[in-house]
Amino acid sequence: MVHYALSIKHYKEKHGFERFEPKAVLFDMDGVLYDSMPNHAVAWQKSMAEFGIQMSAADAYATEGQRGVDTIRQMVRRQQGREISEQEAQAMYDEKSRLFHLMPEAPMMPGAYDLMAQIRDMGMSICIVTGSGQRQLIERLKHDYGKYLDEQHIVTAYDVTRGKPHPEPYLKGLEKSGSLNPWEAVVVENAPLGVEAAVAARIFTVCVNTGRLPVALFEERRADLILDSMMQLNDQWQHLPFRS
């Protein structure tokens, strides 16, 4: 049994907020709107191997949501003991992106589209906050979810200088949603680093554990609500007390 009212009560107490009145929902993309993480994991492993970097599927899931260039610079630093420029990391990330787009197109996450319909019916706005900057993915977002979304409400890796787990991406999402206060939004995330970023931005953070990672990873980062899937969130969205 998920105690939604209790989760919101704890959220307000945690941040010292008197109200919780969401006007916008900020979605991560990979693993939330698309079942794309298995493809990303394969593309990461193959591309990094070309540069002498060992990267496992677990590494890909653990660093999901972070800017790709930041992930690469960290891996190079850890395994090769050297610092590389953002330009060199971008070239390596471009190869990862190339391999990703050679793979079969990832399906839309079940429940995501219907959830957006519920959100819009409630008069709330929708924003995407992704660590990706790939133009093809942005165009697909607009194609698949364009009924509820426009490009002015998409935050990408190129809109920020510090990616997740820093709160900047979600603070930018609040700005693009109309300069909202943290207690006027909800974040839907599936990645540990993304949850960390959203919580640091002091936004009510719903974790959908679509990658089946240990729940402790999200509890440690103080996610406000942890669910198993986007379908579960869609089915139970109406039970969230949105005026508290």
PDB file of N, CA and C in Angstrom, residues 3-15 17-22 183 186 204 206 224-225 239-244:
ATOM      1  N   HIS A   3       1.341   5.064   0.621  1.00  0.00           N
ATOM      2  CA  HIS A   3       0.694   6.114   1.390  1.00  0.00           C
ATOM      3  C   HIS A   3       1.095   7.477   0.793  1.00  0.00           C
ATOM      4  N   TYR A   4       0.301   7.926  -0.166  1.00  0.00           N
ATOM      5  CA  TYR A   4       0.647   9.142  -0.886  1.00  0.00           C
ATOM      6  C   TYR A   4       0.625  10.369   0.008  1.00  0.00           C
ATOM      7  N   ALA A   5      -0.414  10.513   0.808  1.00  0.00           N
ATOM      8  CA  ALA A   5      -0.514  11.688   1.675  1.00  0.00           C
ATOM      9  C   ALA A   5       0.657  11.751   2.640  1.00  0.00           C
ATOM     10  N   LEU A   6       1.079  10.593   3.145  1.00  0.00           N
ATOM     11  CA  LEU A   6       2.207  10.556   4.068  1.00  0.00           C
ATOM     12  C   LEU A   6       3.498  10.944   3.352  1.00  0.00           C
ATOM     13  N   SER A   7       3.651  10.506   2.111  1.00  0.00           N
ATOM     14  CA  SER A   7       4.840  10.864   1.327  1.00  0.00           C
ATOM     15  C   SER A   7       4.927  12.369   1.133  1.00  0.00           C
ATOM     16  N   ILE A   8       3.794  12.985   0.850  1.00  0.00           N
ATOM     17  CA  ILE A   8       3.764  14.441   0.647  1.00  0.00           C
ATOM     18  C   ILE A   8       4.009  15.166   1.963  1.00  0.00           C
ATOM     19  N   LYS A   9       3.444  14.645   3.057  1.00  0.00           N
ATOM     20  CA  LYS A   9       3.677  15.243   4.371  1.00  0.00           C
ATOM     21  C   LYS A   9       5.168  15.231   4.703  1.00  0.00           C
ATOM     22  N   HIS A  10       5.826  14.093   4.468  1.00  0.00           N
ATOM     23  CA  HIS A  10       7.263  13.991   4.739  1.00  0.00           C
ATOM     24  C   HIS A  10       8.064  14.932   3.834  1.00  0.00           C
ATOM     25  N   TYR A  11       7.632  15.061   2.575  1.00  0.00           N
ATOM     26  CA  TYR A  11       8.297  15.970   1.638  1.00  0.00           C
ATOM     27  C   TYR A  11       8.265  17.400   2.156  1.00  0.00           C
ATOM     28  N   LYS A  12       7.111  17.861   2.587  1.00  0.00           N
ATOM     29  CA  LYS A  12       6.993  19.237   3.074  1.00  0.00           C
ATOM     30  C   LYS A  12       7.833  19.444   4.332  1.00  0.00           C
ATOM     31  N   GLU A  13       7.823  18.463   5.205  1.00  0.00           N
ATOM     32  CA  GLU A  13       8.619  18.566   6.425  1.00  0.00           C
ATOM     33  C   GLU A  13      10.112  18.572   6.115  1.00  0.00           C
ATOM     34  N   LYS A  14      10.517  17.755   5.160  1.00  0.00           N
ATOM     35  CA  LYS A  14      11.933  17.639   4.795  1.00  0.00           C
ATOM     36  C   LYS A  14      12.494  18.972   4.324  1.00  0.00           C
ATOM     37  N   HIS A  15      11.691  19.711   3.556  1.00  0.00           N
ATOM     38  CA  HIS A  15      12.175  20.964   2.972  1.00  0.00           C
ATOM     39  C   HIS A  15      11.621  22.213   3.662  1.00  0.00           C
ATOM     40  N   PHE A  17       8.476  23.243   3.635  1.00  0.00           N
ATOM     41  CA  PHE A  17       7.459  23.888   2.819  1.00  0.00           C
ATOM     42  C   PHE A  17       6.099  23.813   3.515  1.00  0.00           C
ATOM     43  N   GLU A  18       5.325  24.858   3.381  1.00  0.00           N
ATOM     44  CA  GLU A  18       3.975  24.867   3.944  1.00  0.00           C
ATOM     45  C   GLU A  18       2.946  24.315   2.976  1.00  0.00           C
ATOM     46  N   ARG A  19       3.274  24.339   1.675  1.00  0.00           N
ATOM     47  CA  ARG A  19       2.307  23.920   0.665  1.00  0.00           C
ATOM     48  C   ARG A  19       2.936  22.949  -0.327  1.00  0.00           C
ATOM     49  N   PHE A  20       2.072  22.214  -0.996  1.00  0.00           N
ATOM     50  CA  PHE A  20       2.444  21.380  -2.135  1.00  0.00           C
ATOM     51  C   PHE A  20       1.339  21.545  -3.160  1.00  0.00           C
ATOM     52  N   GLU A  21       1.588  22.365  -4.163  1.00  0.00           N
ATOM     53  CA  GLU A  21       0.576  22.686  -5.166  1.00  0.00           C
ATOM     54  C   GLU A  21       1.179  22.599  -6.563  1.00  0.00           C
ATOM     55  N   PRO A  22       1.407  21.386  -7.066  1.00  0.00           N
ATOM     56  CA  PRO A  22       2.094  21.224  -8.354  1.00  0.00           C
ATOM     57  C   PRO A  22       1.315  21.794  -9.536  1.00  0.00           C
ATOM     58  N   TRP A 183       7.992  23.558  -4.763  1.00  0.00           N
ATOM     59  CA  TRP A 183       6.779  22.884  -4.299  1.00  0.00           C
ATOM     60  C   TRP A 183       5.621  22.999  -5.287  1.00  0.00           C
ATOM     61  N   VAL A 186       6.395  18.368  -9.806  1.00  0.00           N
ATOM     62  CA  VAL A 186       6.679  16.965  -9.505  1.00  0.00           C
ATOM     63  C   VAL A 186       7.695  16.481 -10.526  1.00  0.00           C
ATOM     64  N   PHE A 204       9.310  17.549  -5.382  1.00  0.00           N
ATOM     65  CA  PHE A 204       8.745  16.240  -5.028  1.00  0.00           C
ATOM     66  C   PHE A 204       9.150  15.234  -6.097  1.00  0.00           C
ATOM     67  N   VAL A 206       9.264  11.492  -7.716  1.00  0.00           N
ATOM     68  CA  VAL A 206       8.705  10.155  -7.880  1.00  0.00           C
ATOM     69  C   VAL A 206       9.712   9.316  -8.654  1.00  0.00           C
ATOM     70  N   ASP A 224      10.987  10.720  -2.848  1.00  0.00           N
ATOM     71  CA  ASP A 224       9.787  10.908  -2.044  1.00  0.00           C
ATOM     72  C   ASP A 224       8.781   9.781  -2.222  1.00  0.00           C
ATOM     73  N   LEU A 225       8.804   9.156  -3.390  1.00  0.00           N
ATOM     74  CA  LEU A 225       7.866   8.077  -3.692  1.00  0.00           C
ATOM     75  C   LEU A 225       8.558   7.124  -4.655  1.00  0.00           C
ATOM     76  N   HIS A 239      -4.852   9.223  -7.424  1.00  0.00           N
ATOM     77  CA  HIS A 239      -4.900   9.117  -5.970  1.00  0.00           C
ATOM     78  C   HIS A 239      -3.936  10.066  -5.262  1.00  0.00           C
ATOM     79  N   LEU A 240      -3.061  10.728  -6.015  1.00  0.00           N
ATOM     80  CA  LEU A 240      -2.130  11.668  -5.394  1.00  0.00           C
ATOM     81  C   LEU A 240      -2.881  12.920  -4.959  1.00  0.00           C
ATOM     82  N   PRO A 241      -2.763  13.309  -3.699  1.00  0.00           N
ATOM     83  CA  PRO A 241      -3.430  14.528  -3.223  1.00  0.00           C
ATOM     84  C   PRO A 241      -2.636  15.762  -3.652  1.00  0.00           C
ATOM     85  N   PHE A 242      -3.083  16.423  -4.721  1.00  0.00           N
ATOM     86  CA  PHE A 242      -2.292  17.492  -5.326  1.00  0.00           C
ATOM     87  C   PHE A 242      -2.467  18.859  -4.694  1.00  0.00           C
ATOM     88  N   ARG A 243      -3.279  18.963  -3.702  1.00  0.00           N
ATOM     89  CA  ARG A 243      -3.385  20.224  -2.991  1.00  0.00           C
ATOM     90  C   ARG A 243      -3.237  19.924  -1.514  1.00  0.00           C
ATOM     91  N   SER A 244      -2.059  20.197  -0.985  1.00  0.00           N
ATOM     92  CA  SER A 244      -1.779  19.810   0.374  1.00  0.00           C
ATOM     93  C   SER A 244      -1.070  20.909   1.140  1.00  0.00           C
TER      94      SER A 244
END
